Short mmCIF file of C-alpha atoms and ligand atoms in Angstrom, two decimals:
data_model
loop_
_atom_site.label_atom_id
_atom_site.label_comp_id
_atom_site.label_asym_id
_atom_site.label_seq_id
_atom_site.Cartn_x
_atom_site.Cartn_y
_atom_site.Cartn_z
CA MET A 1486 97.02 37.75 174.22
CA GLU A 1487 94.87 35.44 171.89
CA PRO A 1488 95.67 37.17 168.10
CA ASN A 1489 92.80 39.19 167.08
CA ILE A 1490 92.35 40.16 163.32
CA PHE A 1491 94.39 43.31 163.32
CA THR A 1492 97.30 42.02 165.23
CA THR A 1493 99.56 41.30 161.61
CA TYR A 1494 97.93 44.80 160.57
CA MET A 1495 99.89 46.10 163.48
CA HIS A 1496 102.81 44.12 163.58
CA SER A 1497 103.54 44.87 159.68
CA LYS A 1498 103.27 48.38 160.38
CA LYS A 1499 106.20 48.38 162.27
CA VAL A 1500 108.25 47.69 158.89
CA PHE A 1501 108.25 50.94 158.29
CA LYS A 1502 109.21 53.44 160.88
CA GLY A 1503 108.26 57.34 160.49
CA ASN A 1504 105.88 59.28 159.58
CA LYS A 1505 104.19 58.33 156.23
CA ASP A 1506 101.56 61.19 156.66
CA ILE A 1507 104.56 63.71 155.51
CA LEU A 1508 103.80 61.65 151.99
CA ARG A 1509 100.64 62.89 151.42
CA PRO A 1510 99.19 65.97 148.98
CA SER A 1511 98.25 67.77 152.71
CA TYR A 1512 101.91 67.58 154.50
CA ILE A 1513 103.94 71.47 153.13
CA PRO A 1514 107.56 70.36 153.48
CA GLU A 1515 109.65 72.94 155.14
CA GLN A 1516 111.73 73.51 151.31
CA LEU A 1517 110.42 73.68 148.34
CA PRO A 1518 112.87 72.50 145.55
CA HIS A 1519 112.63 74.22 142.18
CA ARG A 1520 109.81 76.52 143.37
CA GLU A 1521 112.34 79.29 144.97
CA GLU A 1522 112.57 80.97 141.77
CA TYR A 1523 108.69 81.35 142.18
CA ILE A 1524 108.26 81.31 145.99
CA ASN A 1525 111.05 84.60 145.84
CA GLU A 1526 108.36 86.35 143.26
CA LEU A 1527 105.34 86.17 145.80
CA ALA A 1528 107.51 86.87 148.39
CA SER A 1529 108.36 90.17 146.32
CA ILE A 1530 104.67 91.26 145.99
CA MET A 1531 103.70 90.14 149.21
CA VAL A 1532 106.26 92.30 150.80
CA THR A 1533 103.86 95.04 150.10
CA ALA A 1534 101.43 94.10 152.91
CA LEU A 1535 104.29 93.81 155.33
CA ARG A 1536 104.75 97.41 154.47
CA GLY A 1537 100.97 97.90 155.17
CA ASN A 1538 100.20 98.26 151.51
CA ARG A 1539 97.97 97.15 148.91
CA PRO A 1540 100.35 93.86 146.85
CA SER A 1541 99.70 93.59 143.39
CA ASN A 1542 96.07 91.05 142.58
CA VAL A 1543 98.09 87.50 141.10
CA LEU A 1544 96.66 85.00 138.93
CA ILE A 1545 98.58 81.63 139.26
CA PHE A 1546 98.20 78.91 136.10
CA GLY A 1547 99.49 75.43 136.01
CA LYS A 1548 98.62 71.78 135.71
CA THR A 1549 97.64 69.64 139.01
CA GLY A 1550 100.69 68.89 141.07
CA THR A 1551 102.63 71.58 140.35
CA GLY A 1552 102.96 73.21 143.35
CA LYS A 1553 100.52 76.13 143.10
CA THR A 1554 98.95 75.05 146.59
CA ALA A 1555 102.00 74.31 148.18
CA VAL A 1556 103.24 77.79 147.89
CA VAL A 1557 100.69 80.32 149.07
CA ARG A 1558 100.62 78.22 151.80
CA TYR A 1559 104.31 78.34 152.87
CA LEU A 1560 104.48 81.89 152.73
CA GLU A 1561 101.20 82.00 154.32
CA ARG A 1562 103.62 80.52 157.05
CA GLU A 1563 106.37 82.46 156.46
CA VAL A 1564 104.12 85.57 157.39
CA GLU A 1565 102.90 83.44 160.54
CA ARG A 1566 106.18 82.39 161.87
CA LEU A 1567 106.87 86.15 160.92
CA LYS A 1568 103.89 86.80 163.27
CA ARG A 1569 105.61 84.77 166.34
CA GLU A 1570 108.54 85.27 166.11
CA ASN A 1571 107.78 89.32 166.63
CA ALA A 1572 105.27 88.84 169.23
CA ASP A 1573 108.40 87.60 171.32
CA SER A 1574 111.20 89.95 170.47
CA GLN A 1575 111.06 93.71 168.89
CA PHE A 1576 110.68 94.04 165.50
CA GLN A 1577 113.13 96.02 163.39
CA GLY A 1578 114.24 97.31 160.37
CA GLU A 1579 111.46 98.62 157.58
CA PHE A 1580 108.66 96.81 158.60
CA GLN A 1581 108.51 98.31 162.32
CA GLU A 1582 106.22 100.75 160.26
CA PHE A 1583 103.24 98.71 160.65
CA ASN A 1584 102.51 95.88 162.64
CA VAL A 1585 103.10 92.77 161.17
CA HIS A 1586 99.99 91.13 162.87
CA ARG A 1587 97.74 93.38 161.02
CA VAL A 1588 98.01 91.39 158.07
CA ASN A 1589 96.08 88.72 157.82
CA TYR A 1590 96.07 86.09 155.30
CA VAL A 1591 92.90 84.12 154.57
CA TYR A 1592 93.46 81.01 152.37
CA ILE A 1593 89.96 79.42 150.66
CA ASN A 1594 89.45 76.35 149.20
CA CYS A 1595 87.21 76.75 146.12
CA GLU A 1596 86.70 73.46 145.28
CA VAL A 1597 85.09 73.19 148.78
CA VAL A 1598 83.46 76.02 149.31
CA ASP A 1599 82.08 76.99 146.18
CA THR A 1600 78.95 79.32 145.94
CA HIS A 1601 79.09 83.48 146.21
CA TYR A 1602 77.78 83.37 149.68
CA GLY A 1603 80.07 80.21 151.10
CA VAL A 1604 82.78 82.71 149.86
CA MET A 1605 81.85 86.21 151.17
CA LYS A 1606 80.86 84.10 154.85
CA ASN A 1607 84.16 82.14 155.21
CA ILE A 1608 85.89 85.24 154.88
CA GLY A 1609 84.20 87.14 156.86
CA ASN A 1610 83.99 85.03 159.17
CA LYS A 1611 87.97 85.20 159.31
CA PHE A 1612 87.11 87.94 161.94
CA MET A 1613 84.75 86.72 163.70
CA SER A 1614 85.44 84.94 166.53
CA GLU A 1615 82.36 85.06 169.10
CA TRP A 1616 80.69 82.25 167.90
CA SER A 1617 76.82 84.36 167.68
CA GLU A 1618 78.01 86.64 165.85
CA GLN A 1619 79.00 84.75 162.91
CA ILE A 1620 77.08 84.96 159.74
CA PRO A 1621 75.03 81.77 159.14
CA PHE A 1622 75.49 79.16 156.74
CA THR A 1623 72.14 80.18 154.73
CA GLY A 1624 69.31 82.66 155.25
CA TRP A 1625 71.01 86.47 155.66
CA PRO A 1626 70.76 88.09 151.81
CA MET A 1627 73.83 88.63 149.97
CA GLU A 1628 73.86 92.26 150.28
CA LYS A 1629 73.86 91.36 154.31
CA VAL A 1630 76.64 89.38 153.77
CA TYR A 1631 78.83 91.95 151.78
CA GLU A 1632 78.14 94.96 154.03
CA SER A 1633 78.97 92.81 157.27
CA LEU A 1634 81.85 91.35 155.89
CA LYS A 1635 83.27 95.16 154.67
CA GLU A 1636 81.98 96.23 158.21
CA ARG A 1637 84.80 93.71 159.15
CA ILE A 1638 87.45 93.85 156.85
CA ASP A 1639 87.20 97.27 157.54
CA GLU A 1640 87.39 97.63 161.68
CA GLU A 1641 90.90 98.34 162.09
CA PRO A 1642 93.98 99.36 159.41
CA ARG A 1643 94.69 95.96 157.76
CA VAL A 1644 95.85 94.57 154.81
CA VAL A 1645 93.49 90.68 153.95
CA VAL A 1646 95.44 88.08 151.59
CA ILE A 1647 92.75 86.56 149.97
CA ILE A 1648 93.64 83.03 148.16
CA LEU A 1649 91.03 81.42 145.96
CA ASP A 1650 92.40 78.08 145.73
CA GLU A 1651 90.42 76.11 142.37
CA LEU A 1652 89.20 79.59 141.53
CA ASP A 1653 88.08 77.97 137.89
CA LYS A 1654 86.08 75.41 140.08
CA LEU A 1655 84.10 78.46 141.57
CA VAL A 1656 83.67 79.96 138.00
CA SER A 1657 82.66 77.87 136.44
CA LYS A 1658 79.79 76.52 139.17
CA SER A 1659 78.78 80.32 139.97
CA GLY A 1660 79.71 82.69 137.48
CA ASP A 1661 82.15 85.17 138.58
CA THR A 1662 80.15 87.50 141.13
CA VAL A 1663 82.24 87.28 143.73
CA LEU A 1664 85.01 88.19 142.01
CA TYR A 1665 83.36 91.36 140.76
CA HIS A 1666 82.70 92.51 144.03
CA LEU A 1667 86.02 91.48 145.79
CA SER A 1668 88.37 92.84 143.43
CA LYS A 1669 86.53 96.44 143.54
CA ILE A 1670 85.96 95.95 147.59
CA ASN A 1671 88.91 98.70 148.12
CA SER A 1672 87.34 101.24 146.67
CA GLU A 1673 84.50 100.58 149.93
CA LEU A 1674 87.01 100.79 152.03
CA LYS A 1675 88.28 102.87 154.48
CA GLN A 1676 91.54 102.54 156.18
CA SER A 1677 92.18 98.96 155.18
CA LYS A 1678 93.22 97.04 152.09
CA VAL A 1679 92.09 93.45 150.07
CA SER A 1680 94.32 92.03 147.91
CA LEU A 1681 93.38 88.45 146.21
CA ILE A 1682 95.68 85.89 144.88
CA GLY A 1683 93.32 83.45 142.14
CA ILE A 1684 94.96 80.17 141.65
CA SER A 1685 93.88 77.37 138.74
CA ASN A 1686 94.46 74.32 136.77
CA HIS A 1687 92.91 76.19 133.74
CA LEU A 1688 95.42 78.84 131.82
CA LYS A 1689 91.59 79.71 129.71
CA PHE A 1690 89.21 80.20 132.63
CA THR A 1691 89.77 83.90 132.15
CA GLU A 1692 88.21 84.11 129.03
CA PHE A 1693 84.69 83.64 131.99
CA LEU A 1694 85.40 86.71 133.35
CA ASP A 1695 83.91 89.84 133.23
CA PRO A 1696 86.72 91.99 130.97
CA ARG A 1697 87.35 94.00 134.30
CA VAL A 1698 86.94 91.58 136.72
CA ARG A 1699 90.08 90.23 134.34
CA SER A 1700 92.00 93.30 134.52
CA ARG A 1701 91.85 93.50 138.09
CA LEU A 1702 92.58 90.17 139.07
CA GLY A 1703 95.44 90.13 137.24
CA GLU A 1704 97.86 92.30 138.19
CA GLU A 1705 100.83 89.99 138.06
CA LYS A 1706 100.42 86.54 136.61
CA LEU A 1707 102.50 83.65 136.65
CA ILE A 1708 102.38 79.88 135.63
CA PHE A 1709 104.09 77.14 137.26
CA PRO A 1710 105.73 74.48 134.18
CA PRO A 1711 105.16 71.35 135.24
CA TYR A 1712 108.35 69.31 137.04
CA ASN A 1713 110.54 67.11 135.04
CA ALA A 1714 111.76 63.83 135.78
CA GLU A 1715 115.08 65.05 137.62
CA GLN A 1716 113.15 67.59 139.70
CA LEU A 1717 110.55 65.08 141.12
CA LYS A 1718 113.22 62.99 142.05
CA ASP A 1719 114.89 66.06 144.39
CA ILE A 1720 111.04 66.09 145.29
CA LEU A 1721 110.14 62.74 146.58
CA THR A 1722 113.67 62.51 147.51
CA GLU A 1723 113.09 65.00 150.38
CA ARG A 1724 109.73 63.42 151.35
CA VAL A 1725 111.73 59.90 151.85
CA ASN A 1726 114.53 61.13 154.31
CA LYS A 1727 111.75 62.74 156.28
CA ALA A 1728 108.91 60.23 156.19
CA PHE A 1729 111.14 57.02 157.75
CA GLU A 1730 113.69 56.98 160.31
CA ALA A 1731 115.41 54.32 158.60
CA GLU A 1732 117.41 54.77 155.18
CA ASN A 1733 117.81 52.33 152.63
CA ILE A 1734 114.27 51.21 152.62
CA MET A 1735 113.31 52.10 149.36
CA ASP A 1736 115.66 50.21 146.38
CA ASP A 1737 117.86 52.64 144.80
CA ASP A 1738 115.83 53.23 141.76
CA VAL A 1739 112.63 52.78 143.18
CA ILE A 1740 112.48 56.83 143.60
CA ALA A 1741 113.36 57.36 140.37
CA LEU A 1742 110.58 55.14 139.17
CA CYS A 1743 107.98 56.79 140.67
CA ALA A 1744 109.64 60.57 138.83
CA ALA A 1745 110.14 59.24 136.21
CA LEU A 1746 106.17 57.76 135.66
CA ALA A 1747 104.99 61.03 136.67
CA ALA A 1748 106.86 62.86 134.23
CA GLN A 1749 105.91 60.68 131.66
CA GLU A 1750 102.39 61.76 133.08
CA HIS A 1751 102.10 65.24 133.22
CA GLY A 1752 104.93 66.31 135.43
CA ASP A 1753 102.25 65.75 138.43
CA ALA A 1754 104.51 65.66 141.70
CA ARG A 1755 101.04 64.81 143.77
CA ARG A 1756 101.13 61.43 141.30
CA ALA A 1757 104.28 61.27 142.26
CA LEU A 1758 104.15 61.41 145.64
CA ASP A 1759 101.39 59.35 145.42
CA LEU A 1760 102.62 56.66 143.93
CA LEU A 1761 105.25 56.11 146.75
CA ARG A 1762 103.44 56.54 149.24
CA VAL A 1763 100.89 53.50 147.65
CA ALA A 1764 103.94 51.54 146.45
CA THR A 1765 105.28 51.63 150.62
CA GLU A 1766 101.54 50.37 151.55
CA ILE A 1767 101.81 47.58 149.39
CA ALA A 1768 105.21 46.72 151.03
CA GLU A 1769 104.43 46.95 153.94
CA ARG A 1770 100.84 44.81 153.52
CA GLU A 1771 103.26 42.38 151.85
CA HIS A 1772 105.40 42.59 155.04
CA CYS A 1773 108.56 43.06 152.39
CA GLU A 1774 111.59 44.61 154.40
CA HIS A 1775 112.26 47.05 150.71
CA VAL A 1776 110.18 48.57 148.42
CA ASP A 1777 110.87 47.50 144.73
CA THR A 1778 110.25 48.73 142.02
CA ASN A 1779 107.43 46.02 141.55
CA HIS A 1780 105.77 47.75 144.04
CA VAL A 1781 105.81 50.78 141.99
CA TYR A 1782 104.10 49.30 139.04
CA LYS A 1783 101.27 47.76 141.28
CA ALA A 1784 100.59 51.00 143.20
CA LYS A 1785 100.65 52.39 139.36
CA ASN A 1786 97.61 49.98 138.23
CA LYS A 1787 95.79 50.16 142.20
CA ILE A 1788 95.93 54.40 141.50
CA GLU A 1789 94.31 53.65 137.70
CA GLN A 1790 91.94 51.40 139.00
CA ASP A 1791 90.84 54.11 141.46
CA CYS A 1792 90.46 56.73 138.96
CA VAL A 1793 88.22 54.96 136.98
CA ARG A 1794 86.25 54.18 139.38
CA GLU A 1795 86.19 57.23 140.50
CA ALA A 1796 85.31 58.81 136.81
CA VAL A 1797 82.56 55.76 135.91
CA ILE A 1798 80.43 55.98 139.52
CA THR A 1799 80.59 59.57 138.65
CA LEU A 1800 79.11 59.93 135.51
CA PRO A 1801 75.76 60.90 134.53
CA THR A 1802 72.81 58.23 134.40
CA HIS A 1803 72.82 57.95 130.60
CA SER A 1804 76.08 58.37 129.79
CA LYS A 1805 76.87 54.99 132.09
CA LEU A 1806 74.20 53.42 129.76
CA THR A 1807 76.31 54.06 126.78
CA MET A 1808 79.05 53.11 128.91
CA TYR A 1809 77.60 50.03 129.50
CA ALA A 1810 76.42 48.78 126.36
CA ILE A 1811 80.00 50.11 124.61
CA LEU A 1812 81.12 47.49 127.13
CA LEU A 1813 78.35 44.66 126.78
CA SER A 1814 78.94 45.05 123.02
CA ARG A 1815 83.24 43.66 124.61
CA THR A 1816 81.99 41.52 126.64
CA ASN A 1817 79.94 39.86 123.06
CA GLY A 1818 83.32 39.64 121.50
CA HIS A 1819 82.72 43.24 119.38
CA ASN A 1820 85.99 44.43 118.64
CA LYS A 1821 86.06 48.32 117.67
CA LEU A 1822 82.15 49.55 117.14
CA THR A 1823 80.71 52.22 115.29
CA THR A 1824 78.73 55.10 116.58
CA GLY A 1825 75.42 53.51 114.95
CA GLU A 1826 75.97 50.27 116.85
CA VAL A 1827 77.16 51.71 120.19
CA TYR A 1828 73.42 53.53 120.07
CA ALA A 1829 71.74 50.46 119.34
CA GLY A 1830 72.92 48.84 122.02
CA TYR A 1831 72.73 52.18 124.33
CA LYS A 1832 68.34 52.14 123.26
CA GLU A 1833 68.87 48.06 123.78
CA VAL A 1834 70.02 48.57 127.45
CA CYS A 1835 67.20 51.87 127.80
CA THR A 1836 64.35 49.72 126.81
CA VAL A 1837 65.70 46.99 129.14
CA SER A 1838 65.61 49.45 132.49
CA GLY A 1839 62.97 51.59 131.46
CA MET A 1840 64.39 54.75 130.70
CA ASP A 1841 63.47 56.43 127.39
CA PRO A 1842 66.91 57.12 125.15
CA LEU A 1843 68.39 60.31 124.28
CA THR A 1844 68.99 61.19 120.26
CA GLN A 1845 71.74 59.37 118.30
CA ARG A 1846 73.25 63.46 119.09
CA ARG A 1847 73.16 63.75 122.57
CA ILE A 1848 75.00 59.57 122.22
CA THR A 1849 77.98 60.87 119.96
CA ASP A 1850 78.90 63.80 122.25
CA ILE A 1851 78.53 61.77 125.69
CA ILE A 1852 80.90 59.39 123.20
CA SER A 1853 83.28 61.85 122.66
CA GLU A 1854 83.08 62.97 126.75
CA LEU A 1855 84.14 59.24 127.24
CA ASP A 1856 86.68 59.64 125.32
CA MET A 1857 87.65 62.73 126.97
CA LEU A 1858 88.02 60.63 130.04
CA GLY A 1859 89.80 58.24 128.82
CA LEU A 1860 87.55 55.54 129.33
CA VAL A 1861 87.13 54.84 125.82
CA ASN A 1862 88.93 55.30 122.68
CA ALA A 1863 87.49 56.73 120.18
CA ARG A 1864 89.08 57.22 116.48
CA VAL A 1865 87.50 58.77 113.34
CA LYS A 1866 88.58 56.39 110.39
CA SER A 1867 87.47 57.46 107.45
CA PHE A 1868 85.75 54.33 105.18
CA GLY A 1869 86.27 56.46 101.54
CA ARG A 1870 83.30 57.13 99.60
CA ARG A 1871 80.71 55.80 102.41
CA GLY A 1872 81.83 58.42 104.78
CA ARG A 1873 83.98 59.18 108.35
CA THR A 1874 82.51 56.98 110.81
CA LYS A 1875 84.08 56.41 114.79
CA GLU A 1876 85.61 53.53 115.44
CA ILE A 1877 85.20 53.12 119.10
CA GLN A 1878 86.71 50.54 122.19
CA PRO A 1879 86.61 50.79 125.62
CA SER A 1880 90.33 51.39 127.19
CA VAL A 1881 89.25 50.23 130.75
CA PRO A 1882 89.07 46.67 132.27
CA GLU A 1883 86.26 45.18 130.74
CA VAL A 1884 84.76 42.97 133.99
CA ASP A 1885 85.48 45.33 136.37
CA THR A 1886 84.27 48.65 135.06
CA ILE A 1887 81.00 46.30 134.56
CA SER A 1888 80.34 45.41 137.87
CA ILE A 1889 81.41 49.38 139.25
CA ILE A 1890 78.80 50.20 136.65
CA GLU A 1891 76.45 47.66 138.58
CA GLN A 1892 76.39 49.25 141.67
CA ASP A 1893 74.38 51.67 139.47
CA GLU A 1894 71.12 50.64 141.69
CA THR A 1895 69.02 52.92 138.93
CA ILE A 1896 70.87 50.32 136.78
CA ILE A 1897 70.01 46.86 137.92
CA PRO A 1898 67.13 46.65 134.84
CA VAL A 1899 69.79 46.32 133.08
CA LYS A 1900 71.43 43.23 134.61
CA LYS A 1901 68.29 41.37 133.45
CA LEU A 1902 69.90 42.16 130.04
CA ARG A 1903 73.33 40.41 130.51
CA THR A 1904 71.68 37.51 132.43
CA PHE A 1905 69.09 36.86 129.22
CA GLU A 1906 71.83 37.33 126.89
CA ASP A 1907 73.54 34.16 128.83
CA HIS A 1908 71.12 32.50 129.33
CA GLN A 1909 70.18 32.35 124.89
CA GLN A 1910 73.68 31.58 124.74
CA MET A 1911 73.70 28.42 127.09
CA LYS A 1912 71.04 27.06 125.23
CA LEU A 1913 72.57 27.81 121.57
CA MET A 1914 75.37 25.51 123.34
N1 ADP B 378 108.27 71.98 144.81
C1 ADP B 378 107.88 71.14 145.47
N2 ADP B 378 108.97 70.85 146.40
C2 ADP B 378 108.44 69.52 147.38
N3 ADP B 378 106.90 68.87 147.57
C3 ADP B 378 106.13 69.43 146.17
C4 ADP B 378 106.42 70.38 145.64
N4 ADP B 378 105.74 71.03 144.54
C5 ADP B 378 104.96 69.83 144.96
N5 ADP B 378 104.78 69.34 146.35
C6 ADP B 378 103.82 68.32 146.78
O1 ADP B 378 103.46 67.82 145.76
C7 ADP B 378 101.17 68.00 145.93
C8 ADP B 378 100.98 67.81 145.66
O2 ADP B 378 101.48 69.82 145.14
P1 ADP B 378 100.32 71.24 145.39
O3 ADP B 378 100.87 72.06 145.52
O4 ADP B 378 98.59 70.66 145.99
O5 ADP B 378 99.97 70.77 143.52
P2 ADP B 378 98.64 72.18 142.85
O6 ADP B 378 98.21 72.95 143.59
O7 ADP B 378 99.67 72.24 141.72
O8 ADP B 378 97.74 71.03 142.34
C9 ADP B 378 101.52 68.58 147.66
O9 ADP B 378 101.97 67.24 148.52
C10 ADP B 378 103.01 69.81 147.35
O10 ADP B 378 103.91 69.46 148.98
MG1 MG B 379 95.86 73.40 144.69
#
């Protein structure tokens, strides 16, 4: 057979036999080490539903990668399993009195579904299999969507557990109207009961809620702490054993290193798994038979670069222009910039690109935002009687980031500035 461009890659896949998808964040493992306590606590709240009563509403908080989504989806799967077993054999014991099939879980990721209408539509359609009866994507008045949702839920006695994951995203985008309605829906239902599980990465998000909504929603609260390095090691070890057929694919210190790096950040299991998965991919591409710590360091770089890329690409135009001015000054040999210098550079880039510059005050705010995103480092520096200013430095690789910014088509004219300057420099040399 003629060698094909893919042949080498297809061959390289064979190095680590197994299923790498198991290392992806979307995979929900059979066991969740170090979360047993929270699973039990949630199960003890949710068991009320299996008895036909309304469980308390729950708010779950915790930083990214602390297992919030994994835990609620794990419980959802357990309920489904119970239903299957119940279908096979006569259900025993105290749960006999209520049919477990009347317990319904509705999971919604509010990062994806982030409008009042969308959330209501998704819940309503969960109880409607006929395509022709579905609530349409848009077009119905809110009132009609809400009435239809209530009607559907209340058709027969059920307990509906609605999980709103990434709830802070919904609230910051669309406010708390949907929560207001959902949290008082029980007073309008005749035979069904609804309970809510809200999940948020930020503890403070409840400050943005109407006080009534806040108290109804937070009947129970759970806070998931970050994982430490030891715990991350357990999580990774279990996943690796499951993902690969052969043992000893990883050098001994690989898992420990991934765990340590992720623990340094904020105990993020997702980051730990990403490091491991990307390291494996790099090792595979290099046709190595083992994953070693060098692969992990390379993975760390790659992930960081991807993060920078993502952060820069999604910046609003004037933030990009500000970032661009900072990077260009740096490549022109300026080390630490004051706010005034950044502003001067920014105005210049604006002129060349034909845009009206914002005020210096706005640019000062933008610099703080860039600082928070980790793209620049802005330290307040005191100059004695002359007052205080900021010392601003990019904290990302300059040349790479410049080329990312230049991919923005509205910023093409700014390119001329650099070529113009290069030109000037060339002439001087
Ligand atoms: N205790 C755990 N055991 C096994 N895997 C876990 C555990 N906690 C988190 N994970 C895994 O880490 C990744 C991120 O977890 P996730 O539940 O999505 O975090 P969160 O929702 O808090 O941001 C997922 O792949 C998940 O399966
Ligand atoms: Mg999550």
